[in-house]
Short mmCIF file of C-alpha atoms and ligand atoms in Angstrom, two decimals:
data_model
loop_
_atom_site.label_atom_id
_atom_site.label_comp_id
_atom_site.label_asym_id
_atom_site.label_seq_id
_atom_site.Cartn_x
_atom_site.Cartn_y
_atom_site.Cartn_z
CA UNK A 24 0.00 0.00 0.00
CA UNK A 25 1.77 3.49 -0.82
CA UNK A 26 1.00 6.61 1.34
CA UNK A 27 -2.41 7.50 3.77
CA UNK A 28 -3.05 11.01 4.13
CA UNK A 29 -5.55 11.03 7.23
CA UNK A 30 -7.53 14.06 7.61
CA UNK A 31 -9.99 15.66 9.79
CA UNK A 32 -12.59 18.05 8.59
CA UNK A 33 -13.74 21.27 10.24
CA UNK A 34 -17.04 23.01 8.57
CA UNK A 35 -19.04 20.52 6.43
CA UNK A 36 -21.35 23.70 4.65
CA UNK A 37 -20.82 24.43 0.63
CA UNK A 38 -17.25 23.90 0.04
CA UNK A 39 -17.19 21.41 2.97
CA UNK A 40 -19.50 18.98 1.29
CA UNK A 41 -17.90 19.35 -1.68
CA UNK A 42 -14.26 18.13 -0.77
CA UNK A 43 -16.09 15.28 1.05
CA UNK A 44 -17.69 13.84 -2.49
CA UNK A 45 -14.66 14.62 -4.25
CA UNK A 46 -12.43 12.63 -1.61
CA UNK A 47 -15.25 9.77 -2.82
CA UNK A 48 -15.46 9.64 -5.85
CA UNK A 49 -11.59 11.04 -7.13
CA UNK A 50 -9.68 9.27 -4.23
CA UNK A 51 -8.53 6.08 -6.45
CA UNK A 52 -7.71 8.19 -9.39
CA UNK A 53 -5.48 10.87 -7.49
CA UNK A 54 -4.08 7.74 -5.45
CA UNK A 55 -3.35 6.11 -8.87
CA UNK A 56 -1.52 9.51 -9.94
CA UNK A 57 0.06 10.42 -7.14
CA UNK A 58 0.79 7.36 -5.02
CA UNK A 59 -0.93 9.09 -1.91
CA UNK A 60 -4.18 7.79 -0.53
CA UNK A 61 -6.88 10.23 1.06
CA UNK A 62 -8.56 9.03 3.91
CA UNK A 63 -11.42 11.15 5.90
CA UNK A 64 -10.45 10.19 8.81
CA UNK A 65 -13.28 12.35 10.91
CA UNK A 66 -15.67 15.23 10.32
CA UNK A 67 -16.64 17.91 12.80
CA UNK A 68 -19.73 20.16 12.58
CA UNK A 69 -22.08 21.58 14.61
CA UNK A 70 -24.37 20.85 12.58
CA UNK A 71 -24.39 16.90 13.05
CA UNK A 72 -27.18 16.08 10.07
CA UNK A 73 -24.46 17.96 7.43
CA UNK A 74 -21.70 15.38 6.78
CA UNK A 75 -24.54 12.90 6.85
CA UNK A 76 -25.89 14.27 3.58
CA UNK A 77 -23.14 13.45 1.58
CA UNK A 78 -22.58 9.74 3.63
CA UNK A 79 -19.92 10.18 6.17
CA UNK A 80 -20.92 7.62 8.33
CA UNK A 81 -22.28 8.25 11.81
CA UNK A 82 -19.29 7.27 14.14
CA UNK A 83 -16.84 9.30 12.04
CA UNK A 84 -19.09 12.91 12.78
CA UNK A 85 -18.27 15.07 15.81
CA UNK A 86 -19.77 18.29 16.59
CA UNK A 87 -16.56 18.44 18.54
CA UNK A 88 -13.59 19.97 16.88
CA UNK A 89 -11.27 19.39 19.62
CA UNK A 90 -12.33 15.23 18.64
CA UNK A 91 -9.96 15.83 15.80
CA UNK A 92 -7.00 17.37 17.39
CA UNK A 93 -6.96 14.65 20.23
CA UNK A 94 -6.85 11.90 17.61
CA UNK A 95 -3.39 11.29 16.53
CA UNK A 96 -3.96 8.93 13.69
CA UNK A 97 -5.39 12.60 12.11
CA UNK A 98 -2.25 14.17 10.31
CA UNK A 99 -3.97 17.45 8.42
CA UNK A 100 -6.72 19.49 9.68
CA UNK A 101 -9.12 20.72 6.97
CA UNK A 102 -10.54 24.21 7.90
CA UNK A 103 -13.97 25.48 6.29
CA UNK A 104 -15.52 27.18 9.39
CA UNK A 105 -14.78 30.76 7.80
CA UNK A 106 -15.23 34.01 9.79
CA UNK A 107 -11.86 34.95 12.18
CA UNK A 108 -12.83 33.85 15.40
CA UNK A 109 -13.62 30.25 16.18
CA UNK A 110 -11.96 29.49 12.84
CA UNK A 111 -8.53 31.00 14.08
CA UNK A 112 -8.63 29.01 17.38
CA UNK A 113 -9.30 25.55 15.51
CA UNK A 114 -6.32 26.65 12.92
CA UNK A 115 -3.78 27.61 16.04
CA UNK A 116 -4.92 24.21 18.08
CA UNK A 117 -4.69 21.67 14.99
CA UNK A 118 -0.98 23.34 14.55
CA UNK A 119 -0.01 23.12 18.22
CA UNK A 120 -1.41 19.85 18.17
CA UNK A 121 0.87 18.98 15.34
CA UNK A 122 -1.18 18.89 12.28
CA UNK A 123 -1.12 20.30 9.25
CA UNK A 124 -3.65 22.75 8.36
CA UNK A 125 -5.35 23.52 4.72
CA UNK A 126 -7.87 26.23 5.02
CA UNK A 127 -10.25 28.15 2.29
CA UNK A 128 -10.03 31.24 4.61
CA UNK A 129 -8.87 34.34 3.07
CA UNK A 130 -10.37 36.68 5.87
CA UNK A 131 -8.57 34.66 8.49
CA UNK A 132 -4.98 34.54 6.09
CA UNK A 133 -5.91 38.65 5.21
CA UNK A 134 -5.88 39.13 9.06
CA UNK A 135 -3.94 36.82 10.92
CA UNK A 136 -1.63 35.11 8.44
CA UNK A 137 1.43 36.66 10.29
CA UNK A 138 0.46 34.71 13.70
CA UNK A 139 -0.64 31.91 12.21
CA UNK A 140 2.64 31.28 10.17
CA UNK A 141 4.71 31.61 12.89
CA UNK A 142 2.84 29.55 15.21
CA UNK A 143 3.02 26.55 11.85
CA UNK A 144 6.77 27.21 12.27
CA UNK A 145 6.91 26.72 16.08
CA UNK A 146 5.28 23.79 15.68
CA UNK A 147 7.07 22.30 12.77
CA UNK A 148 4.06 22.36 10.52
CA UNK A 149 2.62 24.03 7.14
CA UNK A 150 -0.11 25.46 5.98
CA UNK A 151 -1.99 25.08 2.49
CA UNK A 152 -4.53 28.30 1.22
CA UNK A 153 -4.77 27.47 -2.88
CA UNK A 154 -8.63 27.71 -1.94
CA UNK A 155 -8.49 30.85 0.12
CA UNK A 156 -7.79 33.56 -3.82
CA UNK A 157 -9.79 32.81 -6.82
CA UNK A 158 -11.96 29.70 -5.93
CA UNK A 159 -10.72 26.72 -8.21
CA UNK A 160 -7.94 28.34 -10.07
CA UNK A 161 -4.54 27.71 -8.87
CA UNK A 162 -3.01 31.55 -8.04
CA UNK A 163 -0.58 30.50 -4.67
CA UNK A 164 1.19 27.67 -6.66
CA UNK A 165 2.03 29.73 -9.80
CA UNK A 166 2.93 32.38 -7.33
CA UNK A 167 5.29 29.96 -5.18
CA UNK A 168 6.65 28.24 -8.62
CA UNK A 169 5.47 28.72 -11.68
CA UNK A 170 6.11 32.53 -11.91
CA UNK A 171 9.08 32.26 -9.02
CA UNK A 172 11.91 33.77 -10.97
CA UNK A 173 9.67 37.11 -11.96
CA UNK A 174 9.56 40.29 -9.84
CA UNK A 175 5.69 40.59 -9.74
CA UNK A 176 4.77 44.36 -10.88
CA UNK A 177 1.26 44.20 -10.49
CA UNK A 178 -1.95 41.97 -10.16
CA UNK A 179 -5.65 42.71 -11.70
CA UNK A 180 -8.45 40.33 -10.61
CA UNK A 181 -12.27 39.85 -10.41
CA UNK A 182 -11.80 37.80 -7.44
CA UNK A 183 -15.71 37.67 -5.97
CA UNK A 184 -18.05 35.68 -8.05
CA UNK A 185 -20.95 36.86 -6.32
CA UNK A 186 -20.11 40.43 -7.05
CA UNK A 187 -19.17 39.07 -10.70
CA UNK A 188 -22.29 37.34 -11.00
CA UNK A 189 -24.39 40.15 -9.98
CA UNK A 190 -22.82 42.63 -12.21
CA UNK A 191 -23.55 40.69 -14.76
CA UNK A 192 -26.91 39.86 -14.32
CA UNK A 193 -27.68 43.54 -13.72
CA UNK A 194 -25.72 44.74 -16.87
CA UNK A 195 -26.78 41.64 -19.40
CA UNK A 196 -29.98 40.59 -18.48
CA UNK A 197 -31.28 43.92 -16.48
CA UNK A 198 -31.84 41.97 -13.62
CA UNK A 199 -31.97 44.10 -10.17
CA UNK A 200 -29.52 44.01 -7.77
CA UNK A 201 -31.87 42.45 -5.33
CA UNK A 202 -32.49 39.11 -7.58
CA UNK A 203 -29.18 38.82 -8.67
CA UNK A 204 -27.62 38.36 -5.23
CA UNK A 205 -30.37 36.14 -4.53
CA UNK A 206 -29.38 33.81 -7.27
CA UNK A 207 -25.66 34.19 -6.25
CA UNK A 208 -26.74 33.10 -2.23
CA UNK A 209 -28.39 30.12 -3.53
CA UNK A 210 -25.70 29.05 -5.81
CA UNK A 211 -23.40 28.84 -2.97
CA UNK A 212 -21.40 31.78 -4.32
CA UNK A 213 -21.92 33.97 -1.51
CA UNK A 214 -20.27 34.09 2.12
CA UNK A 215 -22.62 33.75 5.29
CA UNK A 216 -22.79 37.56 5.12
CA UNK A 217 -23.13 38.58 1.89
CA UNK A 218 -22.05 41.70 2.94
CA UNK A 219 -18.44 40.67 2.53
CA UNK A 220 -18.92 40.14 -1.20
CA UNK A 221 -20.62 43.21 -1.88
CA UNK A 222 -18.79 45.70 0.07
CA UNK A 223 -15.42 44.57 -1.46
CA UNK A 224 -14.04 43.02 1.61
CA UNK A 225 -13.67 39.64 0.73
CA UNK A 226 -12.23 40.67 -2.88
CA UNK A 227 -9.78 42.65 -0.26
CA UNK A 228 -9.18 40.12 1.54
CA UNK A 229 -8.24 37.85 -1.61
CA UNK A 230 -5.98 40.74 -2.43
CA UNK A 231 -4.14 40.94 0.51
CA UNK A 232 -3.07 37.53 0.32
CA UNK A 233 -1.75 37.16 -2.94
CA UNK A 234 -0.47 40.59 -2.99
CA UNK A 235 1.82 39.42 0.31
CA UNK A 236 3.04 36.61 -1.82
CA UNK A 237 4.07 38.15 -5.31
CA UNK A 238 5.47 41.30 -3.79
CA UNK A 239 7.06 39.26 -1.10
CA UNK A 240 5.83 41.57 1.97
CA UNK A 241 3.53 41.99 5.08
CA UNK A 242 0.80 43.61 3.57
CA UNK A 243 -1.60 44.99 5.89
CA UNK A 244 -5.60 44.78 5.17
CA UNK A 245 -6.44 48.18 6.65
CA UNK A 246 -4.07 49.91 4.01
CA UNK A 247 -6.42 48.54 0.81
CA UNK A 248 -8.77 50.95 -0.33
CA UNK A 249 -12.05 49.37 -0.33
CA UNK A 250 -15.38 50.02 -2.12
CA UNK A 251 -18.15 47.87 -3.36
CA UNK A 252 -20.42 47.48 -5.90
CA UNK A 253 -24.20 47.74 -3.34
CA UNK A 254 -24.60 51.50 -4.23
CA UNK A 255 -23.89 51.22 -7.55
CA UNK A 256 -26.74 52.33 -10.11
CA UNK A 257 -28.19 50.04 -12.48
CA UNK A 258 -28.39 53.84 -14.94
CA UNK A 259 -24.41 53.63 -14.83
CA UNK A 260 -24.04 50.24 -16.31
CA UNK A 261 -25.81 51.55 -19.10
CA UNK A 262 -24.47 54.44 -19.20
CA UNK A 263 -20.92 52.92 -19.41
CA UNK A 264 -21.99 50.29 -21.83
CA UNK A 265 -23.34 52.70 -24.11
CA UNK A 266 -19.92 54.33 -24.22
CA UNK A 267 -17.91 51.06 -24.65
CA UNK A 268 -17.34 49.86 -21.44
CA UNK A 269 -18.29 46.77 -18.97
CA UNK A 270 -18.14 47.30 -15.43
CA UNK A 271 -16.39 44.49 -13.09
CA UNK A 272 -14.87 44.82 -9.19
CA UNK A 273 -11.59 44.78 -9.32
CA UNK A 274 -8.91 44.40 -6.71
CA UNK A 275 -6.05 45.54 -8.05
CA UNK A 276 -2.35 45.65 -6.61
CA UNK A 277 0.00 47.92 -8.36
CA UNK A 278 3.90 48.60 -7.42
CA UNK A 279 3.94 52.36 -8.44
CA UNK A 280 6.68 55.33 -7.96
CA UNK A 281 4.67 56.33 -4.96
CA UNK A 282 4.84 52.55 -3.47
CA UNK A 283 2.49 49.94 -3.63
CA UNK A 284 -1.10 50.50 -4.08
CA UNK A 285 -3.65 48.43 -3.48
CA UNK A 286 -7.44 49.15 -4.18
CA UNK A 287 -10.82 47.30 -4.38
CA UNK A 288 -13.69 49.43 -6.54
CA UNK A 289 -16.51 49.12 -9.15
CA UNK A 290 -13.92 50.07 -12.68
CA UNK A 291 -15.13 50.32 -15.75
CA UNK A 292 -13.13 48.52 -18.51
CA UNK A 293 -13.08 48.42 -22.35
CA UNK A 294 -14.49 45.66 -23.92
CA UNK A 295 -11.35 44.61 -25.09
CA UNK A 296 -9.53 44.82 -22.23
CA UNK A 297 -8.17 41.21 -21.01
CA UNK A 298 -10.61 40.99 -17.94
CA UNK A 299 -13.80 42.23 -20.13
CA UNK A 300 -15.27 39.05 -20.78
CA UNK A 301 -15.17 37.40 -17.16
CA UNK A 302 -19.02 36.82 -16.92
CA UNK A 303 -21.26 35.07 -13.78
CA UNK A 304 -19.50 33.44 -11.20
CA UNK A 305 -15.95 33.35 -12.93
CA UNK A 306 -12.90 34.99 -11.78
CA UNK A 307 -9.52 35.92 -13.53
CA UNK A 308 -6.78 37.35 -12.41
CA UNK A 309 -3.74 38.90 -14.30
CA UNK A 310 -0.27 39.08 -13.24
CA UNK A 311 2.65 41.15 -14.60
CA UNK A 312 5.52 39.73 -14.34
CA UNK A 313 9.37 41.14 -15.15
CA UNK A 314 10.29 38.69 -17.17
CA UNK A 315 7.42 36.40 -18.27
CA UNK A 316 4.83 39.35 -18.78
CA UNK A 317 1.42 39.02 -18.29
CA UNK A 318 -0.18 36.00 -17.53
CA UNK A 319 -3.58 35.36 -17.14
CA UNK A 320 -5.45 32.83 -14.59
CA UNK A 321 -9.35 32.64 -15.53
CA UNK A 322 -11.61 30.04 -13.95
CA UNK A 323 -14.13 29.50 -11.44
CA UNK A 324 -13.50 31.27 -8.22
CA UNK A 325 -16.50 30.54 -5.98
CA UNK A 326 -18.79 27.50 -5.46
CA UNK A 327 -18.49 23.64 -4.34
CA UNK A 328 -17.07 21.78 -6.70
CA UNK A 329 -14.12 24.38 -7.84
CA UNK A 330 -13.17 25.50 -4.21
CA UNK A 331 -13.02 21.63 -3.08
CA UNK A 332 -10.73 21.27 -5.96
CA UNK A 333 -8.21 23.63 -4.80
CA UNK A 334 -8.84 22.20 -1.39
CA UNK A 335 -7.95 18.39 -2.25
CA UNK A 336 -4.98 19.83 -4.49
CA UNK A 337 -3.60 20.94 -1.38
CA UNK A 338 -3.98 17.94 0.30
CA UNK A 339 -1.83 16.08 -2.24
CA UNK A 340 0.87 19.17 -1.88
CA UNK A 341 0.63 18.34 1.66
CA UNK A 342 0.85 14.99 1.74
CA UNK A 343 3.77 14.47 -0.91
CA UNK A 344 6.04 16.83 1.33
CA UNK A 345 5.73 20.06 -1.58
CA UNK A 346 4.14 22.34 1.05
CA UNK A 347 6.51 21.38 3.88
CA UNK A 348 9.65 22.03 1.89
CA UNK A 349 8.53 25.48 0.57
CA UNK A 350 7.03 26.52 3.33
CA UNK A 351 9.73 26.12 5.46
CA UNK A 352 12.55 27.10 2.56
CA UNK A 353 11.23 29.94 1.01
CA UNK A 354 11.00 33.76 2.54
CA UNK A 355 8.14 34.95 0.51
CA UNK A 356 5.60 35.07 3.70
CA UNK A 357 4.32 37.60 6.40
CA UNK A 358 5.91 36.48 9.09
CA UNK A 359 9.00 36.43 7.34
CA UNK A 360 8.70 39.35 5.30
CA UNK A 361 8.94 43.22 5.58
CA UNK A 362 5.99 45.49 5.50
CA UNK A 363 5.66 47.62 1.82
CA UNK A 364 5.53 51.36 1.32
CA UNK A 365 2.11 52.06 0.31
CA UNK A 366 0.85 54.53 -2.10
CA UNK A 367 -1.71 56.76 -0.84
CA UNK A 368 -4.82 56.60 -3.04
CA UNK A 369 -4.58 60.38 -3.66
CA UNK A 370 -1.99 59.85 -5.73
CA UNK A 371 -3.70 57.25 -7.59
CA UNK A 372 -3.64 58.43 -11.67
CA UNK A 373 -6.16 57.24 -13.57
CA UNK A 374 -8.98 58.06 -15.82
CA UNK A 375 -12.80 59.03 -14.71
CA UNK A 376 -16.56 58.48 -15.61
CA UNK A 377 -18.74 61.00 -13.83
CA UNK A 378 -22.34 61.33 -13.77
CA UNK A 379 -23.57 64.60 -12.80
CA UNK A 380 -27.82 65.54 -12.11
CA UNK A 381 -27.68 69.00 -13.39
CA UNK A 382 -30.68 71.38 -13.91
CA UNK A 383 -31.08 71.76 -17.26
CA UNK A 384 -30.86 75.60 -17.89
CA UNK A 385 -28.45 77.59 -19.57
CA UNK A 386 -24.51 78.14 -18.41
CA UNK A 387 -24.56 75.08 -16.73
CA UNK A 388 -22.19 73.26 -18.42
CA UNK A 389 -19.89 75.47 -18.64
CA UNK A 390 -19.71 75.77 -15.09
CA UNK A 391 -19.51 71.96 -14.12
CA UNK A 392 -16.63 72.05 -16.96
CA UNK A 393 -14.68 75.20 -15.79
CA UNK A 394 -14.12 73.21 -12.16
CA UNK A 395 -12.45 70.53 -14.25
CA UNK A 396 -10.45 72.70 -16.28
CA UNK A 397 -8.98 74.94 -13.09
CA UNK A 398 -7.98 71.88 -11.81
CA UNK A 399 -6.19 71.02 -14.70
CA UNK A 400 -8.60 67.91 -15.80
CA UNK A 401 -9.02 67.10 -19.26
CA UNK A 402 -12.54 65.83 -20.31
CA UNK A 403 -12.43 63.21 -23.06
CA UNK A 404 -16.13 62.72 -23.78
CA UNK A 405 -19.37 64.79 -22.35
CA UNK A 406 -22.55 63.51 -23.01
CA UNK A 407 -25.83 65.16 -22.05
CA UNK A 408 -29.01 63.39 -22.49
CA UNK A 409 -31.77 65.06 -24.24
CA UNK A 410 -34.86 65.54 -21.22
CA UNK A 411 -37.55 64.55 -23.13
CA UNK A 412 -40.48 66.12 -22.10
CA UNK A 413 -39.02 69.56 -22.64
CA UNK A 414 -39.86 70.79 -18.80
CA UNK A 415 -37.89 74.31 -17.97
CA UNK A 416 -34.79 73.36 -15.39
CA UNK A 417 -35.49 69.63 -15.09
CA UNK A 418 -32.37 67.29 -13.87
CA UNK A 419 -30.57 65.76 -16.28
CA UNK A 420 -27.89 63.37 -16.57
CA UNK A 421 -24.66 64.80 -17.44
CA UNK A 422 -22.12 61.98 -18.27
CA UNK A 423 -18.40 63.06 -18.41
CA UNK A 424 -15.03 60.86 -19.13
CA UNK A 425 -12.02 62.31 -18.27
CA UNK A 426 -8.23 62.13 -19.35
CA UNK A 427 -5.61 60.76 -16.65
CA UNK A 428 -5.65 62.75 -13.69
CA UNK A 429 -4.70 62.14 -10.00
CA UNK A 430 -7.39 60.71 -7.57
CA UNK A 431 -6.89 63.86 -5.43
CA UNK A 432 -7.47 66.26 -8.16
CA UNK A 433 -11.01 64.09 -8.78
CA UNK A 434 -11.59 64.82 -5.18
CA UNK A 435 -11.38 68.05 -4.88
CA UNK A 436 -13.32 69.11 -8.05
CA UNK A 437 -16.22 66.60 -7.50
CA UNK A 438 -16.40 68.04 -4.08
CA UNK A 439 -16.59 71.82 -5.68
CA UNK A 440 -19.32 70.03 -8.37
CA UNK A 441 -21.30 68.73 -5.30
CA UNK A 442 -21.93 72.02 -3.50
CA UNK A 443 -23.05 73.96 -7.45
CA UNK A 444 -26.77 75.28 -6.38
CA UNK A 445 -27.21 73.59 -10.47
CA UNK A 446 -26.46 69.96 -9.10
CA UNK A 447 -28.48 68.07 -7.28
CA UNK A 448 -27.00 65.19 -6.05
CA UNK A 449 -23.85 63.89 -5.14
CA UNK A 450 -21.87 62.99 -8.41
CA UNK A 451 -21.03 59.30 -9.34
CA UNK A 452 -17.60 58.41 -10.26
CA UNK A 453 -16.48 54.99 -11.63
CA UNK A 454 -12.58 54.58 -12.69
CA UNK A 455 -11.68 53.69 -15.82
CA UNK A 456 -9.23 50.96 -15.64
CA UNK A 457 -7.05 50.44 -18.54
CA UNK A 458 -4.45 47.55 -19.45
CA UNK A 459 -2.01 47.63 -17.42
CA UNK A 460 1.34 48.32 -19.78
CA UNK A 461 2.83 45.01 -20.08
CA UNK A 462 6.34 45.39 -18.83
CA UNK A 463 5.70 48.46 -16.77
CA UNK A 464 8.41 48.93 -13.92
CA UNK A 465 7.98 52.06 -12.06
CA UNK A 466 11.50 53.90 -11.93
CA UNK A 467 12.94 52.30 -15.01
CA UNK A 468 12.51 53.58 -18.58
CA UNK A 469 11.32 50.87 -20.96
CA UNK A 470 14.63 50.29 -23.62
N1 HSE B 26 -17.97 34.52 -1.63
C1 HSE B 26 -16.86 34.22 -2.45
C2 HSE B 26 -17.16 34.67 -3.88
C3 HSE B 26 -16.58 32.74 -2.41
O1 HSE B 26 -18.30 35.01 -4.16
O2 HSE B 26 -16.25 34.69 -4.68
C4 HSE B 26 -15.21 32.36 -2.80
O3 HSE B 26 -14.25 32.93 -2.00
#
């Protein structure tokens, strides 16, 4: 008999379930690959009916984590609790109880990834998180191997499928926001709180970690700029796609002159930019690279069956030694790793769509454009829609794209726009995101 891999299982919800059928039906054929056999050794949930639905049999369920770090026949501890409390106690225990830990959870890695690498190290163990960025697509191993020998310069993704999926619903179909994350939530897209998805935070969080790994630093969560795609109006999709342009969440990590800069926000993006066409629940992530260029990951990133299949391909790393060896070789995380300079996001340059509500009366215009111009904004494109019914002074729409300008220049003239007796709301502004030059290196020349 070649190698057993036993391993206990913490959380037995969406993804949970999932690894468990996989581990049934796929065990011979990874065995017959890779010489290592998976055995589920125990299951813990507090829910005791869960594991039951996809036939772990009764004596090998605990609603009783700590069942699995007594047992010492258990060498890996799966984690799919989520959330950073309990979830971060089972992940500290299973280490100082000398296990091996693979875990889904990018809000616990995003937060606590310094501790809990240091605490694997005490202890002698590793830790495996392909399933924590971009769902079923592998992003950690390229980072630790595949794309080792590159200086990273910068990292694009759509890396929530909820937020993905309800974008576009909302811009394709003209779904409401409403029925599109309800469709998300009961594809098993979504996190317990939704609110994660939609506010940006768990795109942040996704971020975070992979941004620590390809710039090879101790990124800190508070320092991304987060916003998220809930107040966004359904008008503005339109609006965009009318003038060329899709609208996706991006989390984007960019080394710049002014350091590294690292943002989460609705952007709107040409529709042949590289990241256009990632549509429902798929993610894709580009990364720039010195010497390979870009490189671009697209697959599922949310949802049973792809998340259990990052899950399981950590197991194998685990259990063939892979993830021991790197993780103790290499210096690429947190704990071992210096924190970056980050750019602040005033000095962000980039280009704008505005929406304005103007009264529609003479001089108007010109007024909204003159506190662009003093500030040294260029305007690309200004649109005004016709209002139909012909009323004296009704609001209008007035839709402006800008040329490159700095985030704090944006600032300060949409908050000069905001207070115009003319306008009568607070303007919308969506960046326009553009392909990121492929060999960009901030300092150097191109030759
Ligand atoms: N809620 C996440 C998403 C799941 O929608 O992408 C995968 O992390």
């Amino acid at each position: 008999m070649g190698q057993v891999l036993r391993i206990g299982l913490i959380g037995c919800g969406t993804v949970g379930q999932g690894v468990v059928r996989l581990i049934r039906s796929e065990g011979d054929a990874i065995e017959a690959k890779t010489g290592l056999r998976l055995e589920l050794a125990r299951v813990a949930d507090t829910n005791l009916a869960a594991p039951g639905l996809v036939g772990v049999p009764e004596d090998r369920i605990t609603a009783d984590a700590n069942d699995l770090f007594a047992d010492p026949s258990i060498d890996v501890i799966v984690e799919l609790v989520g959330g950073t409390t309990v979830a971060r106690e089972f992940v500290l225990k299973a280490l100082q109880s000398g296990k091996d830990v693979v875990t889904a959870n990018k809000a616990l890695l995003a937060r606590y990834s310094r501790e809990i690498y240091a605490a694997a190290r005490a202890s002698g163990r590793c830790i495996g998180f392909e399933a924590s960025c971009g769902g079923g697509i592998p992003l950690i191993l390229p980072l630790r191997s595949g794309l080792v020998a590159n200086r990273i310069h910068a990292i694009y993704g759509i890396l929530n499928g909820t937020c993905n999926y309800i974008l576009t619903e909302m811009s394709a179909k003209g779904k409401s926001y409403a029925e599109a994350l309800a469709e998300a939530q009961a594809a098993g897209y979504a996190e317990l709180d939704p609110g994660t998805d939609v506010q940006g935070h768990d795109t942040a969080h996704k971020l975070a970690v992979l941004a620590s790994m390809a710039f090879c630093c101790d990124v800190d969560l508070d320092r991304v700029h987060v916003e998220g795609i809930e107040h966004l109006d359904a008008c503005d999709l339109q609006a965009g796609r009318e003038l060329g342009y899709v609208c996706k969440l991006l989390g984007i990590a960019d080394q710049t002159d002014a350091g590294l800069s690292l943002r989460v926000h609705p952007s709107f993006v040409r529709a042949d930019h590289p990241l256009a066409g990632t549509n429902g629940s798929f993610n894709a992530v580009s990364i720039y690279g010195n010497w390979v260029g870009h490189t671009l990951f697209y697959g599922r990133g949310a949802g049973s069956r792809p998340t259990a299949s990052a899950v399981v391909a950590d197991l194998v790393d685990v259990g063939v030694g892979n993830a021991a060896r790197t993780f103790e070789r290499f210096r690429t995380l947190n704990d071992r790793t210096p924190p970056p300079t980050y750019a602040p996001i005033e000095a962000l340059r980039t280009r704008y769509y505005v929406r304005i509500m103007a009264v529609d009366q003479p001089g108007v215009m010109a007024r909204i454009t003159r506190v662009f111009g003093d500030r040294d904004i260029g305007l690309r494109a200004v649109t005004q829609h016709e209002n139909e019914d012909g009323e004296p002074s009704a609001v209008v729409p007035v839709v402006v794209l800008t040329h490159e300008t700095t985030e704090g220049q944006m600032r300060a003239a949409l908050e000069v726009i905001s207070r115009l007796e003319v306008v009568r709301a607070r303007p919308v502004m969506i960046r326009l995101v553009q392909e990121h030059e492929e060999y960009a290196e901030p300092g150097v020349n191109p030759s």
